[in-house]
Short mmCIF file of C-alpha atoms in Angstrom, two decimals:
data_model
loop_
_atom_site.label_atom_id
_atom_site.label_comp_id
_atom_site.label_asym_id
_atom_site.label_seq_id
_atom_site.Cartn_x
_atom_site.Cartn_y
_atom_site.Cartn_z
CA MET Q 28 187.87 210.57 151.43
CA SER Q 29 191.48 210.62 150.37
CA SER Q 30 194.15 210.65 153.03
CA ASP Q 31 196.32 213.08 151.08
CA ASP Q 32 197.49 215.76 153.56
CA LYS Q 33 194.59 215.07 155.91
CA LEU Q 34 195.36 211.35 156.44
CA ASP Q 35 198.00 209.79 158.59
CA SER Q 36 196.78 206.32 159.46
CA VAL Q 37 199.43 203.95 160.82
CA SER Q 38 203.19 203.66 160.60
CA TYR Q 39 205.09 202.42 157.60
CA ARG Q 40 207.69 199.93 158.79
CA ARG Q 41 209.99 197.58 156.95
CA SER Q 42 212.30 194.80 158.20
CA GLY Q 43 215.13 197.26 158.75
CA GLU Q 44 216.74 196.78 155.38
CA PRO Q 45 216.83 199.93 153.18
CA ILE Q 46 214.60 199.92 150.13
CA PRO Q 47 216.80 199.46 147.07
CA PRO Q 48 217.08 202.32 144.57
CA PRO Q 49 215.13 202.03 141.31
CA ALA Q 50 216.71 199.79 138.72
CA ARG Q 51 218.91 201.57 136.19
CA ARG Q 52 218.65 204.82 138.15
CA ASP Q 53 221.32 206.69 140.16
CA PHE Q 54 220.34 208.41 143.37
CA GLN Q 55 222.91 211.04 144.36
CA ILE Q 56 223.46 212.29 147.89
CA GLU Q 57 226.52 214.38 148.67
CA ARG Q 58 228.17 214.15 152.02
CA VAL Q 59 230.67 216.49 153.50
CA ARG Q 60 233.35 215.14 155.78
CA THR Q 61 235.62 217.32 157.67
CA ARG Q 62 239.10 216.70 158.88
CA GLN Q 63 241.01 218.76 161.29
CA ARG Q 64 244.68 218.66 161.95
CA SER Q 65 246.24 220.46 164.79
CA ARG Q 66 249.76 221.31 165.48
CA ASN Q 67 251.12 222.50 168.78
CA SER Q 68 254.30 224.42 169.06
CA GLY Q 69 256.54 223.84 172.06
CA LEU Q 70 258.54 226.16 174.10
CA VAL Q 71 262.31 225.82 174.52
CA ILE Q 72 263.78 227.63 177.42
CA TYR Q 73 267.43 228.33 177.95
CA ALA Q 74 268.69 229.21 181.45
CA THR Q 75 271.87 230.72 182.70
CA ALA Q 76 273.79 229.52 185.69
CA GLY Q 77 273.68 231.02 189.13
CA PHE Q 78 271.10 232.32 191.50
CA ILE Q 79 270.09 235.30 189.33
CA GLY Q 80 269.76 233.01 186.28
CA VAL Q 81 267.42 230.64 188.14
CA ALA Q 82 265.19 233.55 189.17
CA VAL Q 83 264.98 234.78 185.58
CA VAL Q 84 264.09 231.30 184.34
CA GLY Q 85 261.30 231.08 186.91
CA LEU Q 86 259.84 234.35 185.73
CA MET Q 87 260.01 233.23 182.10
CA ILE Q 88 258.23 229.95 182.86
CA ALA Q 89 255.47 231.75 184.74
CA ALA Q 90 254.98 234.17 181.82
CA ALA Q 91 254.87 231.30 179.33
CA VAL Q 92 252.18 229.45 181.31
CA ILE Q 93 250.02 232.56 181.48
CA SER Q 94 250.43 233.09 177.73
CA LEU Q 95 249.41 229.50 176.90
CA VAL Q 96 246.30 229.75 179.06
CA ARG Q 97 245.22 233.01 177.44
CA ASN Q 98 246.26 232.12 173.87
CA PRO Q 99 245.95 228.37 173.05
CA PRO Q 100 248.02 227.03 170.12
CA LEU Q 101 246.52 227.73 166.68
CA GLN Q 102 245.20 224.83 164.53
CA ALA Q 103 246.36 224.31 160.99
CA ALA Q 104 243.87 225.41 158.31
CA GLY Q 105 241.58 222.64 156.94
CA PRO Q 106 238.22 222.07 155.20
CA PRO Q 107 235.26 223.99 156.65
CA THR Q 108 233.29 222.25 159.36
CA ALA Q 109 229.99 220.73 158.20
CA ARG Q 110 226.92 222.68 159.19
CA PRO Q 111 224.85 221.00 161.91
CA THR Q 112 221.63 219.35 160.89
CA GLN Q 113 218.63 221.58 161.49
CA THR Q 114 215.86 220.26 163.69
CA PRO Q 115 212.67 220.31 161.62
CA ILE Q 116 209.65 222.14 162.98
CA GLN Q 117 206.33 220.46 162.21
CA VAL Q 118 203.43 222.71 161.26
CA THR Q 119 200.22 220.75 161.09
CA ALA Q 120 197.41 221.62 158.73
CA THR Q 121 194.78 224.00 160.05
CA PRO Q 122 191.27 222.52 160.14
CA PRO Q 123 188.99 224.16 157.58
CA ASP Q 124 186.63 226.80 158.91
CA SER Q 125 183.68 225.07 157.38
CA GLY Q 126 181.03 225.35 160.04
CA GLU Q 127 181.07 221.56 160.37
CA PRO Q 128 182.74 219.89 163.37
CA THR Q 129 185.81 217.80 162.60
CA SER Q 130 184.19 214.82 164.36
CA VAL Q 131 181.77 214.27 161.46
CA LEU Q 132 184.70 213.47 159.18
CA PRO Q 133 186.41 210.09 158.88
CA ILE Q 134 189.17 209.41 161.40
CA TYR Q 135 191.92 210.17 158.84
CA TYR Q 136 191.32 213.91 159.27
CA VAL Q 137 191.83 213.83 163.03
CA LEU Q 138 194.99 211.73 162.79
CA GLU Q 139 196.61 214.06 160.28
CA LEU Q 140 195.73 217.20 162.18
CA SER Q 141 197.47 215.83 165.28
CA ALA Q 142 200.48 214.39 163.47
CA THR Q 143 203.71 214.22 165.49
CA PRO Q 144 206.84 215.81 163.95
CA PRO Q 145 209.73 213.52 162.98
CA ALA Q 146 212.68 213.39 165.37
CA THR Q 147 215.32 213.69 162.64
CA ALA Q 148 215.56 214.59 158.98
CA THR Q 149 217.23 212.69 156.14
CA ALA Q 150 219.59 214.43 153.73
CA ILE Q 151 218.37 214.95 150.17
CA PRO Q 152 219.65 216.78 147.07
CA THR Q 153 220.14 220.55 147.17
CA PHE Q 154 217.10 222.64 146.24
CA VAL Q 155 216.66 225.59 143.95
CA ASP Q 156 213.61 227.78 143.88
CA ALA Q 157 211.30 228.40 140.94
CA THR Q 158 211.32 232.13 141.70
CA PRO Q 159 214.92 233.44 141.63
CA THR Q 160 216.14 235.13 144.80
CA SER Q 161 219.57 235.76 146.22
CA ALA Q 162 219.57 232.25 147.68
CA PHE Q 163 218.03 230.27 144.82
CA GLN Q 164 218.40 229.56 141.13
CA PRO Q 165 215.51 229.35 138.64
CA VAL Q 166 214.06 226.03 137.54
CA PRO Q 167 215.52 224.95 134.18
CA THR Q 168 212.81 224.99 131.55
CA GLN Q 169 214.06 221.98 129.60
CA PHE Q 170 212.05 219.58 131.78
CA LEU Q 171 208.86 221.59 131.57
CA LEU Q 172 206.51 220.80 128.74
CA SER Q 173 204.89 223.63 126.83
CA ASN Q 174 201.49 224.61 128.27
CA SER Q 175 202.13 222.27 131.23
CA LEU Q 176 199.78 223.17 134.07
CA MET Q 177 199.25 222.22 137.70
CA VAL Q 178 196.25 222.58 139.98
CA TYR Q 179 196.61 222.52 143.75
CA VAL Q 180 195.01 223.46 147.06
CA CYS Q 181 196.00 226.87 148.43
CA PHE Q 182 195.10 227.77 152.02
CA ILE Q 183 194.16 231.46 151.76
CA GLU Q 184 192.28 233.69 154.21
CA GLY Q 185 191.51 230.73 156.47
CA HIS Q 186 190.05 228.49 153.78
CA ASP Q 187 191.19 225.77 151.40
CA ASP Q 188 190.71 227.04 147.85
CA LEU Q 189 191.97 225.86 144.46
CA CYS Q 190 194.81 227.52 142.56
CA THR Q 191 196.68 226.84 139.32
CA MET Q 192 200.20 227.61 138.14
CA ASN Q 193 202.56 226.83 135.31
CA ALA Q 194 204.86 223.88 135.84
CA ASP Q 195 207.78 226.23 136.49
CA GLY Q 196 205.94 227.84 139.42
CA THR Q 197 204.96 231.01 137.56
CA ASN Q 198 201.52 232.53 136.89
CA GLN Q 199 199.86 231.39 140.11
CA GLN Q 200 196.11 231.98 139.88
CA ARG Q 201 193.34 231.53 142.44
CA LEU Q 202 190.33 229.67 141.02
CA THR Q 203 187.88 229.52 143.93
CA THR Q 204 186.96 231.77 146.85
CA THR Q 205 184.67 229.39 148.70
CA ARG Q 206 184.05 229.98 152.41
CA GLY Q 207 184.43 226.33 153.21
CA THR Q 208 186.72 223.73 151.72
CA ASP Q 209 187.72 222.95 148.14
CA TRP Q 210 190.24 220.16 147.75
CA TYR Q 211 191.32 216.97 145.93
CA PRO Q 212 191.50 218.64 142.50
CA ALA Q 213 192.26 216.68 139.33
CA LEU Q 214 192.65 217.96 135.78
CA ALA Q 215 191.04 216.59 132.64
CA ALA Q 216 193.34 215.05 130.03
CA ASP Q 217 193.02 218.15 127.86
CA GLY Q 218 193.70 220.46 130.82
CA GLY Q 219 190.43 222.29 130.21
CA ARG Q 220 188.42 221.21 133.26
CA VAL Q 221 188.98 220.61 136.96
CA VAL Q 222 187.07 218.09 139.07
CA TYR Q 223 187.24 218.45 142.85
CA SER Q 224 185.55 217.86 146.21
CA THR Q 225 183.91 220.83 147.92
CA GLN Q 226 181.90 221.53 151.05
CA ARG Q 227 180.24 224.66 149.69
CA GLY Q 228 176.78 223.12 150.05
CA GLY Q 229 177.36 221.81 153.58
CA ASN Q 230 178.12 218.26 152.45
CA PHE Q 231 181.28 217.18 150.63
CA ASP Q 232 180.25 216.71 146.99
CA ILE Q 233 182.02 216.36 143.65
CA TRP Q 234 181.99 219.43 141.40
CA ILE Q 235 183.50 220.25 138.02
CA MET Q 236 184.47 223.59 136.45
CA ASN Q 237 186.49 225.07 133.62
CA ILE Q 238 190.18 225.68 134.20
CA ASP Q 239 189.53 229.43 134.52
CA GLY Q 240 187.03 228.81 137.35
CA SER Q 241 183.92 229.41 135.25
CA ASP Q 242 180.86 227.18 134.82
CA ALA Q 243 181.19 225.39 138.18
CA ARG Q 244 178.49 222.78 138.63
CA GLN Q 245 177.68 219.96 141.03
CA ILE Q 246 178.02 216.33 139.91
CA THR Q 247 177.07 214.25 142.98
CA GLU Q 248 173.95 214.68 145.09
CA ASP Q 249 172.54 212.67 148.02
CA LEU Q 250 175.49 210.26 148.00
CA GLY Q 251 176.95 210.86 151.45
CA MET Q 252 180.38 212.52 151.71
CA ASN Q 253 182.41 212.34 148.50
CA PHE Q 254 186.16 212.76 148.08
CA ALA Q 255 189.21 212.30 145.82
CA PRO Q 256 187.65 212.44 142.33
CA ASP Q 257 189.58 211.56 139.19
CA LEU Q 258 188.44 212.11 135.60
CA SER Q 259 188.59 209.23 133.13
CA PRO Q 260 191.03 209.72 130.22
CA ASP Q 261 188.14 210.39 127.82
CA GLY Q 262 186.56 212.85 130.27
CA SER Q 263 183.19 211.10 130.37
CA GLN Q 264 183.29 209.65 133.90
CA VAL Q 265 184.50 210.52 137.38
CA VAL Q 266 185.68 207.91 139.87
CA PHE Q 267 185.63 208.91 143.54
CA ALA Q 268 185.38 207.69 147.15
CA SER Q 269 182.03 207.98 148.93
CA THR Q 270 180.40 207.15 152.25
CA ALA Q 271 177.08 206.48 150.46
CA GLY Q 272 175.31 203.39 151.76
CA THR Q 273 177.67 202.99 154.74
CA ASP Q 274 177.79 204.06 158.38
CA GLY Q 275 178.70 207.56 157.24
CA ARG Q 276 182.42 207.07 157.79
CA THR Q 277 183.42 204.00 155.79
CA GLN Q 278 184.19 204.76 152.15
CA ASN Q 279 183.75 202.76 148.96
CA ILE Q 280 184.65 203.46 145.34
CA TRP Q 281 181.98 204.88 143.04
CA VAL Q 282 181.86 206.11 139.46
CA ILE Q 283 179.49 208.62 137.86
CA ASN Q 284 179.07 210.31 134.49
CA THR Q 285 180.39 213.88 134.38
CA ASN Q 286 176.84 215.14 133.75
CA GLY Q 287 175.78 213.64 137.10
CA SER Q 288 173.89 210.68 135.68
CA ASN Q 289 174.21 206.96 136.39
CA PRO Q 290 176.10 206.82 139.71
CA ARG Q 291 177.17 203.26 140.48
CA GLN Q 292 179.06 201.60 143.30
CA LEU Q 293 182.22 199.66 142.35
CA THR Q 294 183.34 198.29 145.73
CA ASP Q 295 181.29 197.14 148.71
CA SER Q 296 183.65 196.63 151.61
CA ALA Q 297 183.32 196.87 155.37
CA PHE Q 298 186.71 198.60 155.29
CA ASP Q 299 187.83 201.84 153.64
CA ASP Q 300 188.40 201.90 149.88
CA ILE Q 301 189.77 205.36 149.03
CA ASP Q 302 191.72 207.54 146.59
CA PRO Q 303 190.91 205.96 143.20
CA ILE Q 304 192.79 206.85 139.99
CA TRP Q 305 192.37 205.79 136.38
CA SER Q 306 195.04 204.03 134.35
CA PRO Q 307 196.29 206.06 131.35
CA ASP Q 308 194.04 204.11 128.97
CA GLY Q 309 191.02 203.95 131.29
CA SER Q 310 191.03 200.14 131.47
CA GLN Q 311 191.96 199.91 135.17
CA ILE Q 312 191.35 201.74 138.44
CA VAL Q 313 193.93 201.78 141.24
CA PHE Q 314 192.79 202.56 144.78
CA SER Q 315 193.92 202.28 148.41
CA SER Q 316 192.25 199.98 150.92
CA ASN Q 317 192.78 198.75 154.47
CA ARG Q 318 190.69 195.63 153.86
CA GLY Q 319 193.73 193.48 154.72
CA GLY Q 320 194.58 195.32 157.94
CA THR Q 321 197.20 197.69 156.51
CA THR Q 322 196.48 200.29 153.84
CA GLU Q 323 197.73 198.92 150.51
CA LEU Q 324 197.33 199.55 146.78
CA PHE Q 325 194.77 197.53 144.85
CA VAL Q 326 193.66 197.55 141.22
CA MET Q 327 190.40 196.54 139.55
CA ASN Q 328 188.58 196.66 136.25
CA PRO Q 329 186.46 199.82 135.68
CA ASP Q 330 183.28 197.85 136.45
CA GLY Q 331 184.62 196.85 139.89
CA SER Q 332 185.51 193.28 138.95
CA ASN Q 333 188.76 191.37 139.48
CA ILE Q 334 190.25 193.24 142.46
CA ARG Q 335 193.96 192.46 142.86
CA GLN Q 336 196.44 193.54 145.56
CA LEU Q 337 199.64 195.33 144.45
CA THR Q 338 201.54 196.05 147.70
CA ARG Q 339 201.97 194.32 151.06
CA GLY Q 340 203.10 195.80 154.37
CA VAL Q 341 203.39 199.34 152.99
CA ASN Q 342 200.69 201.15 154.99
CA LEU Q 343 200.54 203.92 152.42
CA GLY Q 344 199.13 207.33 153.15
CA GLY Q 345 196.64 207.88 150.37
CA ARG Q 346 196.45 209.56 147.00
CA SER Q 347 198.57 207.96 144.30
CA ASP Q 348 199.11 208.51 140.57
CA TRP Q 349 199.80 206.48 137.41
CA SER Q 350 202.38 207.76 134.93
CA ALA Q 351 201.21 208.63 131.41
CA ASP Q 352 203.60 206.09 129.88
CA GLY Q 353 202.00 203.39 132.05
CA GLN Q 354 205.28 202.25 133.60
CA TRP Q 355 205.08 203.63 137.14
CA LEU Q 356 202.76 204.26 140.06
CA THR Q 357 203.66 206.73 142.80
CA PHE Q 358 202.32 207.08 146.35
CA TYR Q 359 203.39 208.22 149.80
CA ALA Q 360 203.84 206.27 153.04
CA GLY Q 361 205.55 206.53 156.41
CA ASP Q 362 205.09 207.48 160.04
CA PRO Q 363 202.74 210.35 160.95
CA GLY Q 364 204.48 213.63 160.19
CA ASN Q 365 207.30 211.86 158.33
CA LYS Q 366 205.86 210.62 155.02
CA ASN Q 367 208.06 209.65 152.06
CA ILE Q 368 207.42 209.43 148.30
CA TYR Q 369 207.73 206.04 146.57
CA LEU Q 370 207.66 204.59 143.07
CA LEU Q 371 206.10 201.25 142.15
CA ASP Q 372 206.65 199.32 138.93
CA ALA Q 373 203.21 199.15 137.29
CA THR Q 374 203.72 195.78 135.57
CA CYS Q 375 201.56 193.97 138.13
CA ALA Q 376 198.83 196.60 137.82
CA TRP Q 377 198.38 195.72 134.15
CA SER Q 378 198.19 191.98 134.87
CA GLN Q 379 194.76 190.41 135.31
CA ILE Q 380 196.33 187.80 137.58
CA GLY Q 381 197.85 190.24 140.06
CA CYS Q 382 201.15 190.20 141.94
CA ILE Q 383 203.03 192.02 144.70
CA THR Q 384 205.78 194.53 143.89
CA GLU Q 385 208.34 196.08 146.24
CA PRO Q 386 208.21 199.91 146.28
CA LEU Q 387 211.23 202.08 145.53
CA LEU Q 388 212.06 205.07 147.74
CA LEU Q 389 212.10 208.37 145.82
CA VAL Q 390 212.00 211.20 148.40
CA ALA Q 391 212.93 210.82 152.07
CA GLU Q 392 212.74 214.26 153.64
CA GLY Q 393 210.42 216.11 155.98
CA ASN Q 394 206.77 215.25 155.43
CA SER Q 395 206.15 214.51 151.72
CA LYS Q 396 202.72 213.72 150.28
CA GLY Q 397 200.34 213.77 147.32
CA PRO Q 398 202.64 212.83 144.40
CA SER Q 399 201.58 213.29 140.76
CA PHE Q 400 203.45 212.57 137.51
CA SER Q 401 204.40 215.09 134.84
CA PRO Q 402 202.90 214.56 131.35
CA ASP Q 403 206.21 213.12 130.11
CA SER Q 404 206.42 210.73 133.11
CA GLN Q 405 209.92 212.00 133.99
CA TRP Q 406 209.05 214.13 137.03
CA VAL Q 407 206.87 213.89 140.13
CA VAL Q 408 205.27 216.90 141.81
CA PHE Q 409 204.48 216.62 145.53
CA THR Q 410 203.85 218.56 148.73
CA GLY Q 411 206.69 218.84 151.22
CA SER Q 412 206.95 220.45 154.65
CA ASN Q 413 210.06 220.81 156.83
CA PHE Q 414 212.34 220.98 153.79
CA GLN Q 415 215.63 222.73 154.55
CA GLY Q 416 214.16 224.69 157.43
CA ASP Q 417 210.92 225.71 155.64
CA PRO Q 418 208.05 224.68 157.95
CA ASP Q 419 205.31 225.55 155.44
CA ASN Q 420 203.62 223.19 153.03
CA GLU Q 421 205.24 223.98 149.68
CA ILE Q 422 205.18 222.30 146.28
CA TYR Q 423 208.26 220.61 144.80
CA VAL Q 424 209.14 218.52 141.75
CA VAL Q 425 211.62 215.64 141.73
CA SER Q 426 213.12 213.73 138.81
CA ILE Q 427 212.15 210.06 138.81
CA ASP Q 428 215.75 209.04 139.42
CA GLY Q 429 215.68 211.15 142.60
CA SER Q 430 218.75 213.18 141.68
CA THR Q 431 217.15 216.62 141.33
CA ILE Q 432 214.50 218.48 143.32
CA TYR Q 433 213.11 221.94 142.54
CA LYS Q 434 210.92 224.14 144.70
CA LEU Q 435 207.93 225.67 142.90
CA THR Q 436 206.15 227.66 145.62
CA ASN Q 437 207.71 229.79 148.32
CA ASN Q 438 205.18 231.76 150.34
CA SER Q 439 203.51 232.01 153.74
CA THR Q 440 200.39 230.10 152.68
CA SER Q 441 199.94 226.34 152.71
CA ASP Q 442 200.14 224.83 149.20
CA TRP Q 443 199.32 221.15 148.89
CA GLN Q 444 197.60 218.33 146.94
CA PRO Q 445 199.19 219.24 143.57
CA ARG Q 446 198.04 217.46 140.42
CA TRP Q 447 199.82 217.78 137.10
CA ALA Q 448 197.71 217.91 133.95
CA PRO Q 449 197.85 214.48 132.23
#
C-alpha cells in the first residue's frame, strides 16, 4: 500500500544544514520588512513673572500633561506593517466508510490519520487560483499542454472516489461512485485508461477502466491487499504493491498483465516495499522501501533483479514519480503533518551500478504530498493542506524551479493523490 496521503511513517531529519536549491534554478521568496520612524514634538512653555504668572504656568503645564496622556504624539508615515503569520490548522483525512476496520490495514494508515499539525509554516510564493474569483487570478495557459489531463481522489459523500479534470483545473468530472474506497489512480500513457486500487469487493484489488469511467474490470484476485498501481509505458503491464504471501501487512512489489494474467512477485523482503513506478522507457522500476531502517528510494530492473539504493537518510513518505524526459524523480518527505516536496536527479536511477543522490527541496509549506510530473516535465502537481489558511486538501501545481505555484481546486471536499497523464 502506498503511503501517499494515508502514510506518515517517521520523521525526515537532516544535519541542520538547508538543502541546496536545484542547480541552475532560482527559487524566489519575497520578504517584507517594515521600518517605523517616530517623531515626538516637544512643548515649549513661556511664563510671565509674578505670582499670577506662576499660577497660569501651573495650569498650562497641567493641561499639557493631560493632553499628552490622552493624545500620544503621532508617528511619521512609513511602509505598512507586515501581516502576522497565520497559524495553520491541520485537518486529518477521514477514514473511509468501507465497512472494514482500520486495524486490518497496514500501520501507515493509522499513522497518517493521527498526524500532528506542524507548529509553524514556511513562506512560499504567492498563489493564484485556477478558478478566477475576486481574490485570485486564473492559471496562465501557456504551461498547460493541449488535452492535458489529471486524475485524482475526491472525497465526496463520505467516500473516496476518482475524479478527473483538465490541467488548468476546469471540467472536473466524477468517475466513480463506489460506496467504499477508490484511490491510487494512475493514467495510461495515451490518457485513455485509469488503473487504481479499490475496496469495492471487500478486499483492496487493482482495477482498470476507461477514462470516462466505463468498462471497469478487476485485474488482481486472491493476492492479498493490493495498492499503488502504475501502468507500464506500453500499457501491457501493471506494477503494484501487495501483501500476497506475507503476514497480511508487509508489502512486496508485484507485476501483472493488464488482462489479469501472469502475476509475478518482484521483491521478497521482510520489510515493506511500496509505491512502485515505471521509468519513462519501461526499463526500470523505482519503489520505496524501509529495508534499511528508514524509508528510501530504490530502483530495480523490471524482472526484480539488480536492486540499487538511491537515497539515504531521507525517510520519504511514499508515492513518487519519474519525469517524462527521464531527468528527475520527485517524492515527498518530512515530519507527520508537515511533508515537503523534493526533486532528485535521476542519473543514478539509470545507472546499473547505483549511487546515492542528495534531494533538492521544491515545496516547503503546510502538508504537501503525492507529487506527479506534467507531460513536459516542467511542472509538478501535488496535494497541499494548510496553504495560506486553507485547511482542506487541495491540488496545486509548482514549476520545477519552485518559483511559481498555482491552485487548481478550491472546494469543501478533500482532493488528493493527483496523477498527471504521462
